[in-house]
Amino acid sequence: MELLNLIEKIDQADPEFKDRISPRRDAIKNMTSFGSKVAIAALPVFFASLLKKAYGQTLSTTTVATLNFALKLEYLEAAFYNAGAASTAVQAGLSATEKNYLTQIQAHENAHVKFLQGVLGTSAVAQTTQGQNGAYDFTGGFNTTTNTVTNAGPFADVLTNSATFLKVACAFEDTGVRAYKGAAPSLLGQQVPLTAALNIHSVEARHASAVRQLLFGRGITIKPWITGANDTGITQVNGNYAGEDATVQGGVTITSLPGVSGSVSTNAATESFDQPLDSTTVAGLVAIFGVR
Amino acid sequence: MKNETQLFESGKLARRSFLRYAGAGIATAGVLAMGCHKDNPVTHTGIDIGIGDIGILNYAYALEQLEAAFYTQVASSPYSGISATETARLTDIRDHEVAHREFFKAALGTSNINVGSLTPDFSSINFADRTSVLGAAKAFEDLGVQAYNGAGYLIQSATYLTLAGEIVSVEARHASYIRDLISNGSFADNTILDANGMDQSKAIKDVLPIANTFLKTKVSASNYGYVSA
């Protein structure tokens, strides 16, 4: 049943959830008998009160804002992969392996949209508020003054050329990783939303690695991890990688640390730590696609 | 970042965090999470990660030591039939894990009270065999991702949370690559993600028993519901 699945889900994110509801676990222990005694229709109300008991509040304003920003990014990514899947020209240029990768990523991004919409409920920002009545400009030419799609941005052939499509995908995934990472501190202490965000964050990183593997397969010199700053060879996305070449982490100079032989190399230092981006910077970077 | 720089010097942040934890700031969500384990006896076998942010950092330090030791052995005794690209990538991963290990060591400073030098036990891995090595690599990387994701909510400091985030996404990049080496296209398949297309976080008490199967020195987390046998 949905409700019990949900409790199980929360319990995964927050192992102490059951204790939190009731230190002696009575509430959960009695769930089954409770369910049999009370009308099914009353269960959501019961569950809402459990959540209130457990966390003392509903989602805070900050949490709603953070998750809505994540939702906007997921809307963009989902729409992007949906458009790629719908483009005969892009599909014609992809190998079977590439199609397999992109189909999986597309499914995940659409699932992330559904998940965040579900968590946010009525607080979820509508997709139609994005771009021009919900339509994006994947060429990166969105007019942010008039809020219109021009399709005349730097990635003009993104939906007709599979090579361009993969490059933009790479930038989206790497930027998505940075965005979730940058948002995490605003969810500090909010166990369920933070864990959910982290569980999406790492999937975006899996995607980024996978798309980079595809680019490598096309003969581009690129690794699954980010070396230095912008290592994609696409100068238009320099801003998306700005700061990735940091070698000092939390006050520790990584290149001064002992490596296998000598100190940790600059490449290894930059590759081993992905850098966050704050939401304002991310918003500025994705505005050209219509995220607003 | 200058604040963080100052705080990190000589593990000062570490101590400060610990003091905050031990002191008045105790009435926070993290402690709620731990409160239910407060009656556990402090006595245990092996090494204990401790409590609070220092505990989580020691936990991460333990896992990174394990990964670094594993890839160091992989690089020094490559499996038969390894390709040039695989050699390069696995050497990269080794260097990343070493950087992570050394980072935690430096960040913890003198607060690295007990997980200092763990002795790994890789007797279950056949380092000459590609399948065995990559299978273990996949297990380590996926476990690392799940461990960081599961411990994130226990971190009290925004700085540490961000740093954990900076590392976990690199572990996820590794996991993705290793999985594709084993089976192309399995970078984020449904054996590791849930129906929402999300990674599945693991609690400390569920991670350490697995990590301990690769460690001679057993690691416990008595404050987080797990004491090694």
Short mmCIF file of C-alpha atoms in Angstrom, two decimals:
data_model
loop_
_atom_site.label_atom_id
_atom_site.label_comp_id
_atom_site.label_asym_id
_atom_site.label_seq_id
_atom_site.Cartn_x
_atom_site.Cartn_y
_atom_site.Cartn_z
CA MET A 1 0.00 0.00 0.00
CA GLU A 2 1.12 3.53 -0.83
CA LEU A 3 1.21 4.76 2.73
CA LEU A 4 3.33 1.95 4.05
CA ASN A 5 5.66 2.31 1.07
CA LEU A 6 6.02 5.95 1.91
CA ILE A 7 6.87 5.19 5.52
CA GLU A 8 9.40 2.65 4.35
CA LYS A 9 10.86 5.27 2.03
CA ILE A 10 11.17 7.84 4.78
CA ASP A 11 12.61 5.20 7.03
CA GLN A 12 15.35 4.64 4.47
CA ALA A 13 16.13 8.32 4.36
CA ASP A 14 15.85 8.71 8.09
CA PRO A 15 16.61 5.50 9.95
CA GLU A 16 15.36 7.01 13.17
CA PHE A 17 12.01 7.96 11.68
CA LYS A 18 10.07 5.30 13.50
CA ASP A 19 11.68 6.22 16.79
CA ARG A 20 11.02 9.82 16.00
CA ILE A 21 7.34 9.17 15.62
CA SER A 22 7.18 7.28 18.84
CA PRO A 23 10.17 6.38 20.93
CA ARG A 24 8.52 3.15 21.85
CA ARG A 25 7.42 2.53 18.29
CA ASP A 26 3.83 2.12 19.36
CA ALA A 27 2.56 4.19 16.50
CA ILE A 28 4.18 1.97 13.93
CA LYS A 29 3.65 -1.26 15.78
CA ASN A 30 -0.04 -0.49 15.84
CA MET A 31 -0.25 0.55 12.21
CA THR A 32 -1.71 -2.72 11.01
CA SER A 33 -4.44 -2.89 13.56
CA PHE A 34 -5.03 0.80 13.14
CA GLY A 35 -5.51 0.30 9.40
CA SER A 36 -8.05 -2.39 9.96
CA LYS A 37 -10.07 -0.33 12.38
CA VAL A 38 -10.10 3.00 10.60
CA ALA A 39 -11.52 3.86 7.23
CA ILE A 40 -8.88 3.93 4.50
CA ALA A 41 -9.89 7.50 3.70
CA ALA A 42 -8.65 8.59 7.10
CA LEU A 43 -5.15 7.25 6.53
CA PRO A 44 -3.68 10.29 4.78
CA VAL A 45 -4.82 12.44 7.69
CA PHE A 46 -3.29 10.00 10.11
CA PHE A 47 -0.07 10.04 8.12
CA ALA A 48 0.04 13.82 8.00
CA SER A 49 -0.26 13.91 11.77
CA LEU A 50 2.52 11.34 12.03
CA LEU A 51 4.76 13.58 9.92
CA LYS A 52 3.90 16.57 12.04
CA LYS A 53 4.71 14.58 15.15
CA ALA A 54 7.95 13.40 13.60
CA TYR A 55 9.26 16.68 12.35
CA GLY A 56 7.16 19.23 14.14
CA GLN A 57 6.51 21.14 10.94
CA THR A 58 5.81 20.95 7.26
CA LEU A 59 8.42 21.99 4.69
CA SER A 60 9.95 25.35 5.54
CA THR A 61 9.90 28.26 3.10
CA THR A 62 13.61 27.80 2.44
CA THR A 63 13.16 24.11 1.78
CA VAL A 64 10.28 24.75 -0.62
CA ALA A 65 12.36 27.35 -2.47
CA THR A 66 15.36 25.01 -2.68
CA LEU A 67 13.31 22.07 -3.90
CA ASN A 68 11.46 24.26 -6.39
CA PHE A 69 14.75 25.42 -7.84
CA ALA A 70 15.79 21.79 -8.15
CA LEU A 71 12.46 21.06 -9.83
CA LYS A 72 13.07 23.82 -12.38
CA LEU A 73 16.42 22.26 -13.27
CA GLU A 74 14.84 18.83 -13.55
CA TYR A 75 12.09 20.27 -15.78
CA LEU A 76 14.82 21.59 -18.07
CA GLU A 77 16.76 18.33 -18.12
CA ALA A 78 13.69 16.16 -18.62
CA ALA A 79 12.44 18.37 -21.45
CA PHE A 80 15.90 18.36 -23.01
CA TYR A 81 16.18 14.56 -23.12
CA ASN A 82 12.55 14.27 -24.22
CA ALA A 83 13.30 16.65 -27.10
CA GLY A 84 16.42 14.67 -28.01
CA ALA A 85 14.43 11.44 -28.02
CA ALA A 86 11.81 13.07 -30.24
CA SER A 87 14.35 14.44 -32.71
CA THR A 88 14.79 12.15 -35.71
CA ALA A 89 18.02 13.91 -36.63
CA VAL A 90 19.58 13.49 -33.18
CA GLN A 91 18.48 9.87 -32.97
CA ALA A 92 19.89 9.16 -36.44
CA GLY A 93 23.28 10.33 -35.27
CA LEU A 94 23.40 8.21 -32.11
CA SER A 95 24.86 4.73 -31.75
CA ALA A 96 22.91 1.99 -30.02
CA THR A 97 25.07 2.45 -26.92
CA GLU A 98 24.49 6.18 -26.88
CA LYS A 99 20.74 5.72 -27.30
CA ASN A 100 20.71 3.26 -24.41
CA TYR A 101 22.55 5.69 -22.14
CA LEU A 102 20.36 8.63 -23.07
CA THR A 103 17.12 6.68 -22.73
CA GLN A 104 18.03 5.75 -19.17
CA ILE A 105 19.04 9.28 -18.29
CA GLN A 106 15.82 10.60 -19.80
CA ALA A 107 13.80 8.24 -17.62
CA HIS A 108 15.66 9.31 -14.49
CA GLU A 109 15.19 13.03 -15.12
CA ASN A 110 11.48 12.54 -15.70
CA ALA A 111 11.31 10.46 -12.52
CA HIS A 112 13.08 13.23 -10.60
CA VAL A 113 10.46 15.70 -11.83
CA LYS A 114 7.66 13.45 -10.60
CA PHE A 115 9.39 12.86 -7.29
CA LEU A 116 9.97 16.55 -6.57
CA GLN A 117 6.44 17.42 -7.67
CA GLY A 118 5.18 14.80 -5.25
CA VAL A 119 7.25 16.10 -2.36
CA LEU A 120 6.28 19.71 -3.01
CA GLY A 121 2.62 18.97 -3.64
CA THR A 122 0.65 22.17 -4.19
CA SER A 123 3.82 24.21 -3.58
CA ALA A 124 5.43 22.84 -6.75
CA VAL A 125 6.19 25.43 -9.39
CA ALA A 126 4.32 24.68 -12.63
CA GLN A 127 6.34 23.69 -15.69
CA THR A 128 4.34 26.20 -17.76
CA THR A 129 5.97 29.05 -15.82
CA GLN A 130 9.25 28.08 -17.46
CA GLY A 131 10.60 29.31 -20.79
CA GLN A 132 7.95 30.60 -23.16
CA ASN A 133 4.77 29.01 -21.87
CA GLY A 134 6.75 25.92 -20.92
CA ALA A 135 8.85 25.80 -24.10
CA TYR A 136 12.64 25.95 -23.74
CA ASP A 137 15.34 27.26 -26.04
CA PHE A 138 17.91 24.45 -26.03
CA THR A 139 20.15 26.46 -28.36
CA GLY A 140 20.78 28.75 -25.40
CA GLY A 141 19.17 31.72 -27.12
CA PHE A 142 16.27 32.40 -24.75
CA ASN A 143 15.48 36.11 -24.63
CA THR A 144 15.26 36.81 -20.92
CA THR A 145 13.83 40.28 -21.46
CA THR A 146 10.85 39.29 -23.55
CA ASN A 147 10.80 35.68 -22.28
CA THR A 148 10.73 34.27 -25.77
CA VAL A 149 12.40 31.40 -27.56
CA THR A 150 14.67 32.57 -30.40
CA ASN A 151 16.38 29.25 -31.21
CA ALA A 152 19.36 31.38 -32.22
CA GLY A 153 21.73 30.64 -29.38
CA PRO A 154 25.29 29.28 -29.48
CA PHE A 155 24.11 25.66 -29.74
CA ALA A 156 22.08 26.26 -32.90
CA ASP A 157 22.12 22.62 -34.04
CA VAL A 158 21.51 21.05 -30.63
CA LEU A 159 18.35 19.29 -31.80
CA THR A 160 19.68 18.31 -35.21
CA ASN A 161 23.25 17.27 -34.44
CA SER A 162 23.88 14.45 -31.98
CA ALA A 163 27.41 15.73 -31.24
CA THR A 164 26.07 19.08 -30.06
CA PHE A 165 23.29 17.36 -28.16
CA LEU A 166 25.80 15.27 -26.20
CA LYS A 167 27.95 18.31 -25.42
CA VAL A 168 25.00 20.25 -24.06
CA ALA A 169 23.97 17.13 -22.09
CA CYS A 170 27.43 17.04 -20.54
CA ALA A 171 27.21 20.68 -19.48
CA PHE A 172 23.70 20.15 -18.08
CA GLU A 173 24.74 17.14 -16.00
CA ASP A 174 27.94 18.65 -14.66
CA THR A 175 26.05 21.84 -13.81
CA GLY A 176 23.25 19.87 -12.21
CA VAL A 177 25.79 18.22 -9.91
CA ARG A 178 27.13 21.63 -8.93
CA ALA A 179 23.63 23.02 -8.35
CA TYR A 180 22.51 20.24 -6.01
CA LYS A 181 25.80 20.45 -4.15
CA GLY A 182 25.42 24.19 -3.77
CA ALA A 183 21.87 23.78 -2.49
CA ALA A 184 22.67 21.12 0.12
CA PRO A 185 23.64 23.51 2.94
CA SER A 186 20.25 25.20 2.73
CA LEU A 187 18.74 21.81 3.61
CA LEU A 188 21.12 21.26 6.53
CA GLY A 189 19.37 19.37 9.30
CA GLN A 190 16.27 18.71 7.15
CA GLN A 191 16.74 15.01 7.05
CA VAL A 192 14.20 13.82 4.52
CA PRO A 193 14.61 16.58 1.90
CA LEU A 194 18.40 16.69 2.29
CA THR A 195 18.79 12.94 1.87
CA ALA A 196 16.48 13.01 -1.13
CA ALA A 197 18.50 15.84 -2.69
CA LEU A 198 21.73 13.94 -2.06
CA ASN A 199 20.27 10.81 -3.61
CA ILE A 200 19.47 12.82 -6.76
CA HIS A 201 22.80 14.69 -6.66
CA SER A 202 24.81 11.47 -6.94
CA VAL A 203 22.66 10.26 -9.82
CA GLU A 204 23.37 13.46 -11.73
CA ALA A 205 27.05 12.70 -11.14
CA ARG A 206 26.58 9.16 -12.47
CA HIS A 207 24.95 10.72 -15.54
CA ALA A 208 27.72 13.29 -15.95
CA SER A 209 30.29 10.51 -15.84
CA ALA A 210 28.28 8.46 -18.36
CA VAL A 211 27.84 11.30 -20.85
CA ARG A 212 31.55 12.06 -20.57
CA GLN A 213 32.26 8.42 -21.36
CA LEU A 214 30.12 8.81 -24.48
CA LEU A 215 32.07 11.92 -25.54
CA PHE A 216 35.31 10.02 -24.95
CA GLY A 217 33.95 7.26 -27.15
CA ARG A 218 33.59 9.84 -29.91
CA GLY A 219 37.28 10.63 -29.75
CA ILE A 220 37.06 13.68 -27.51
CA THR A 221 39.81 13.97 -24.89
CA ILE A 222 37.71 13.94 -21.75
CA LYS A 223 37.51 11.83 -18.60
CA PRO A 224 34.49 10.75 -16.53
CA TRP A 225 35.64 13.31 -13.94
CA ILE A 226 36.37 17.02 -14.37
CA THR A 227 40.03 17.86 -14.89
CA GLY A 228 40.86 21.48 -14.14
CA ALA A 229 38.07 23.90 -14.99
CA ASN A 230 36.25 23.57 -18.33
CA ASP A 231 37.67 20.40 -19.87
CA THR A 232 34.89 19.94 -22.42
CA GLY A 233 36.44 22.02 -25.19
CA ILE A 234 33.21 24.02 -25.46
CA THR A 235 34.14 27.59 -24.61
CA GLN A 236 30.49 28.70 -24.39
CA VAL A 237 30.14 26.79 -21.13
CA ASN A 238 33.24 28.17 -19.41
CA GLY A 239 31.01 29.69 -16.76
CA ASN A 240 29.47 26.31 -15.96
CA TYR A 241 32.91 25.01 -14.98
CA ALA A 242 34.35 28.15 -13.39
CA GLY A 243 36.01 27.26 -10.11
CA GLU A 244 36.19 23.51 -10.77
CA ASP A 245 39.96 23.91 -10.89
CA ALA A 246 40.12 24.72 -7.17
CA THR A 247 42.97 22.96 -5.36
CA VAL A 248 42.25 24.25 -1.85
CA GLN A 249 39.40 22.48 -0.05
CA GLY A 250 38.20 23.69 3.32
CA GLY A 251 41.52 25.36 3.96
CA VAL A 252 43.54 22.29 3.01
CA THR A 253 45.84 22.65 -0.01
CA ILE A 254 45.29 19.34 -1.74
CA THR A 255 48.39 19.64 -3.91
CA SER A 256 50.50 19.83 -0.74
CA LEU A 257 49.18 16.51 0.54
CA PRO A 258 51.28 13.37 0.06
CA GLY A 259 50.31 11.38 -3.03
CA VAL A 260 51.45 7.95 -4.15
CA SER A 261 54.77 9.40 -5.25
CA GLY A 262 55.43 12.98 -4.26
CA SER A 263 52.46 15.30 -3.66
CA VAL A 264 48.96 14.95 -5.07
CA SER A 265 49.07 16.22 -8.66
CA THR A 266 47.10 19.27 -9.73
CA ASN A 267 44.97 17.12 -12.03
CA ALA A 268 44.16 14.66 -9.27
CA ALA A 269 43.46 17.52 -6.85
CA THR A 270 40.91 19.12 -9.18
CA GLU A 271 39.37 15.82 -10.27
CA SER A 272 38.89 14.48 -6.77
CA PHE A 273 36.68 17.32 -5.56
CA ASP A 274 33.66 18.55 -7.55
CA GLN A 275 32.84 22.15 -6.74
CA PRO A 276 29.45 23.60 -5.75
CA LEU A 277 27.69 26.51 -7.41
CA ASP A 278 25.23 28.78 -5.62
CA SER A 279 21.69 29.02 -6.92
CA THR A 280 22.08 32.59 -8.19
CA THR A 281 25.01 31.62 -10.39
CA VAL A 282 23.23 28.50 -11.61
CA ALA A 283 20.10 30.52 -12.39
CA GLY A 284 22.23 32.89 -14.44
CA LEU A 285 23.76 30.01 -16.38
CA VAL A 286 20.50 28.26 -17.26
CA ALA A 287 18.48 31.41 -18.00
CA ILE A 288 19.65 31.25 -21.65
CA PHE A 289 17.71 27.99 -21.96
CA GLY A 290 14.57 29.47 -20.45
CA VAL A 291 14.78 28.50 -16.78
CA ARG A 292 13.17 31.31 -14.82
CA MET B 1 36.19 30.72 2.33
CA LYS B 2 38.67 32.49 4.57
CA ASN B 3 36.68 31.51 7.60
CA GLU B 4 36.91 27.89 6.66
CA THR B 5 40.63 28.26 6.08
CA GLN B 6 41.14 29.54 9.55
CA LEU B 7 38.85 27.00 11.07
CA PHE B 8 40.52 24.10 9.37
CA GLU B 9 43.98 24.97 10.54
CA SER B 10 45.32 22.29 12.82
CA GLY B 11 41.93 20.72 13.04
CA LYS B 12 40.47 23.69 14.89
CA LEU B 13 37.12 23.33 13.20
CA ALA B 14 37.15 19.76 14.26
CA ARG B 15 37.57 20.63 17.89
CA ARG B 16 35.17 23.51 17.73
CA SER B 17 32.50 21.29 16.22
CA PHE B 18 33.08 18.71 18.84
CA LEU B 19 32.82 21.22 21.63
CA ARG B 20 29.64 22.62 20.17
CA TYR B 21 28.30 19.12 20.02
CA ALA B 22 29.20 18.32 23.55
CA GLY B 23 27.84 21.60 24.78
CA ALA B 24 24.69 23.64 24.60
CA GLY B 25 24.05 23.01 20.91
CA ILE B 26 23.10 19.49 21.78
CA ALA B 27 19.39 20.03 21.33
CA THR B 28 19.54 19.61 17.57
CA ALA B 29 18.10 17.14 15.14
CA GLY B 30 21.32 15.18 15.05
CA VAL B 31 21.13 14.44 18.69
CA LEU B 32 17.52 13.40 18.41
CA ALA B 33 18.83 10.85 15.96
CA MET B 34 21.42 9.66 18.39
CA GLY B 35 19.40 9.93 21.54
CA CYS B 36 17.84 6.59 21.04
CA HIS B 37 21.24 4.94 21.16
CA LYS B 38 22.46 6.72 24.24
CA ASP B 39 22.07 3.71 26.44
CA ASN B 40 24.50 1.66 24.38
CA PRO B 41 27.57 0.71 26.34
CA VAL B 42 30.69 2.58 25.32
CA THR B 43 32.75 -0.58 25.46
CA HIS B 44 33.23 -2.24 22.10
CA THR B 45 35.73 -4.11 20.05
CA GLY B 46 37.84 -2.48 17.36
CA ILE B 47 37.86 1.23 16.64
CA ASP B 48 34.95 3.60 17.17
CA ILE B 49 34.29 6.56 14.88
CA GLY B 50 33.11 8.72 17.76
CA ILE B 51 30.25 11.19 17.60
CA GLY B 52 29.14 14.41 15.91
CA ASP B 53 30.83 15.89 12.86
CA ILE B 54 34.14 14.44 13.99
CA GLY B 55 32.52 11.04 14.09
CA ILE B 56 31.22 11.45 10.54
CA LEU B 57 34.61 12.67 9.32
CA ASN B 58 36.31 9.69 10.95
CA TYR B 59 33.70 7.46 9.28
CA ALA B 60 34.51 8.99 5.89
CA TYR B 61 38.22 8.75 6.66
CA ALA B 62 37.85 5.03 7.36
CA LEU B 63 36.01 4.42 4.09
CA GLU B 64 38.52 6.46 2.09
CA GLN B 65 41.40 4.54 3.64
CA LEU B 66 39.77 1.35 2.50
CA GLU B 67 39.24 2.61 -1.05
CA ALA B 68 42.73 4.10 -1.32
CA ALA B 69 44.33 0.86 -0.13
CA PHE B 70 42.27 -1.12 -2.62
CA TYR B 71 43.13 0.99 -5.67
CA THR B 72 46.77 1.24 -4.61
CA GLN B 73 46.93 -2.52 -4.81
CA VAL B 74 45.01 -2.56 -8.10
CA ALA B 75 47.50 -0.11 -9.62
CA SER B 76 50.56 -1.93 -8.33
CA SER B 77 49.37 -5.37 -9.42
CA PRO B 78 47.13 -4.80 -12.46
CA TYR B 79 44.74 -7.58 -13.47
CA SER B 80 45.55 -9.57 -16.55
CA GLY B 81 44.31 -8.12 -19.80
CA ILE B 82 43.99 -4.57 -18.48
CA SER B 83 43.76 -1.98 -21.28
CA ALA B 84 45.76 1.24 -21.44
CA THR B 85 42.63 3.31 -20.85
CA GLU B 86 41.61 1.17 -17.89
CA THR B 87 45.09 1.53 -16.42
CA ALA B 88 44.93 5.31 -16.79
CA ARG B 89 41.43 5.58 -15.31
CA LEU B 90 42.07 3.22 -12.41
CA THR B 91 45.28 5.09 -11.62
CA ASP B 92 43.26 8.32 -11.63
CA ILE B 93 40.76 6.79 -9.23
CA ARG B 94 43.59 5.63 -6.97
CA ASP B 95 44.95 9.17 -6.90
CA HIS B 96 41.49 10.57 -6.10
CA GLU B 97 41.01 8.19 -3.21
CA VAL B 98 44.47 8.94 -1.88
CA ALA B 99 43.67 12.65 -2.08
CA HIS B 100 40.41 12.03 -0.18
CA ARG B 101 42.20 9.98 2.47
CA GLU B 102 44.91 12.56 2.96
CA PHE B 103 42.35 15.34 3.00
CA PHE B 104 40.44 13.77 5.89
CA LYS B 105 43.66 13.07 7.70
CA ALA B 106 44.66 16.73 7.41
CA ALA B 107 41.19 18.05 8.19
CA LEU B 108 40.83 15.91 11.27
CA GLY B 109 44.25 16.88 12.59
CA THR B 110 44.51 15.84 16.19
CA SER B 111 40.82 14.93 16.26
CA ASN B 112 41.70 11.87 14.25
CA ILE B 113 41.71 10.02 17.51
CA ASN B 114 41.24 6.50 16.44
CA VAL B 115 40.74 5.46 12.85
CA GLY B 116 44.29 6.42 11.89
CA SER B 117 45.75 3.43 10.17
CA LEU B 118 43.33 0.67 9.40
CA THR B 119 44.64 -2.62 8.12
CA PRO B 120 42.69 -3.81 5.10
CA ASP B 121 41.85 -7.42 4.41
CA PHE B 122 41.50 -8.00 0.67
CA SER B 123 41.87 -11.76 0.88
CA SER B 124 38.48 -12.18 -0.82
CA ILE B 125 39.66 -10.30 -3.92
CA ASN B 126 41.70 -11.89 -6.70
CA PHE B 127 43.76 -8.97 -7.94
CA ALA B 128 44.87 -10.88 -11.03
CA ASP B 129 41.29 -11.26 -12.20
CA ARG B 130 39.45 -8.41 -13.92
CA THR B 131 36.01 -9.60 -12.86
CA SER B 132 37.02 -9.90 -9.24
CA VAL B 133 38.73 -6.51 -9.14
CA LEU B 134 36.00 -4.58 -10.96
CA GLY B 135 33.31 -6.31 -8.91
CA ALA B 136 35.02 -5.17 -5.73
CA ALA B 137 35.55 -1.67 -7.17
CA LYS B 138 31.86 -1.42 -8.00
CA ALA B 139 30.92 -2.56 -4.50
CA PHE B 140 33.26 -0.01 -2.91
CA GLU B 141 32.08 2.88 -5.09
CA ASP B 142 28.38 2.19 -4.77
CA LEU B 143 28.79 1.68 -1.03
CA GLY B 144 30.73 4.94 -0.80
CA VAL B 145 27.95 6.83 -2.55
CA GLN B 146 25.30 5.28 -0.31
CA ALA B 147 27.38 5.94 2.79
CA TYR B 148 27.96 9.63 2.09
CA ASN B 149 24.33 10.10 1.10
CA GLY B 150 23.18 8.37 4.26
CA ALA B 151 25.45 10.34 6.57
CA GLY B 152 24.76 13.76 5.05
CA TYR B 153 21.89 14.56 7.35
CA LEU B 154 23.99 13.86 10.42
CA ILE B 155 26.48 16.58 9.48
CA GLN B 156 26.00 19.76 11.48
CA SER B 157 28.43 22.04 9.67
CA ALA B 158 27.53 23.48 6.25
CA THR B 159 31.22 23.46 5.35
CA TYR B 160 31.56 19.76 6.04
CA LEU B 161 28.31 19.00 4.25
CA THR B 162 29.58 20.77 1.14
CA LEU B 163 32.92 18.97 1.34
CA ALA B 164 31.15 15.63 1.66
CA GLY B 165 29.12 16.64 -1.39
CA GLU B 166 32.29 17.52 -3.30
CA ILE B 167 33.62 14.04 -2.65
CA VAL B 168 30.48 11.94 -3.05
CA SER B 169 29.82 13.13 -6.60
CA VAL B 170 33.34 12.05 -7.53
CA GLU B 171 32.63 8.63 -6.00
CA ALA B 172 29.46 8.54 -8.10
CA ARG B 173 31.49 9.36 -11.23
CA HIS B 174 33.78 6.45 -10.34
CA ALA B 175 30.84 4.13 -9.72
CA SER B 176 29.33 5.06 -13.06
CA TYR B 177 32.58 4.39 -14.91
CA ILE B 178 33.34 1.10 -13.15
CA ARG B 179 29.81 -0.14 -13.74
CA ASP B 180 30.10 0.62 -17.45
CA LEU B 181 33.40 -1.28 -17.56
CA ILE B 182 31.65 -4.31 -16.10
CA SER B 183 28.50 -3.99 -18.17
CA ASN B 184 28.17 -1.14 -20.63
CA GLY B 185 25.14 0.98 -19.82
CA SER B 186 24.80 -0.10 -16.20
CA PHE B 187 26.08 3.24 -14.82
CA ALA B 188 22.82 3.90 -13.00
CA ASP B 189 20.66 0.86 -13.57
CA ASN B 190 17.77 -0.35 -11.46
CA THR B 191 20.00 -2.64 -9.41
CA ILE B 192 21.36 0.46 -7.72
CA LEU B 193 18.71 3.17 -8.20
CA ASP B 194 15.15 3.10 -6.92
CA ALA B 195 11.99 3.65 -8.92
CA ASN B 196 12.38 7.42 -8.52
CA GLY B 197 15.70 7.33 -10.35
CA MET B 198 17.50 8.06 -7.09
CA ASP B 199 20.46 6.52 -5.29
CA GLN B 200 19.58 4.69 -2.10
CA SER B 201 21.34 6.03 0.95
CA LYS B 202 22.63 3.62 3.59
CA ALA B 203 22.82 4.19 7.32
CA ILE B 204 26.16 3.94 9.11
CA LYS B 205 25.02 0.80 10.87
CA ASP B 206 24.39 -0.84 7.50
CA VAL B 207 27.60 0.37 5.82
CA LEU B 208 30.16 -0.58 8.44
CA PRO B 209 29.37 -4.30 8.59
CA ILE B 210 30.09 -4.44 4.84
CA ALA B 211 33.22 -2.29 5.10
CA ASN B 212 34.42 -4.44 7.98
CA THR B 213 34.50 -7.53 5.78
CA PHE B 214 37.46 -5.83 4.06
CA LEU B 215 39.15 -4.69 7.26
CA LYS B 216 41.32 -6.52 9.77
CA THR B 217 40.83 -3.63 12.18
CA LYS B 218 37.08 -3.52 12.72
CA VAL B 219 35.32 -0.16 12.82
CA SER B 220 32.35 0.48 15.06
CA ALA B 221 29.90 3.34 15.47
CA SER B 222 28.44 2.83 18.92
CA ASN B 223 26.70 6.20 18.79
CA TYR B 224 25.00 5.29 15.55
CA GLY B 225 23.69 1.88 16.44
CA TYR B 226 26.49 -0.41 15.35
CA VAL B 227 29.16 -2.22 17.34
CA SER B 228 31.39 -4.66 15.49
CA ALA B 229 31.41 -8.23 16.72
#
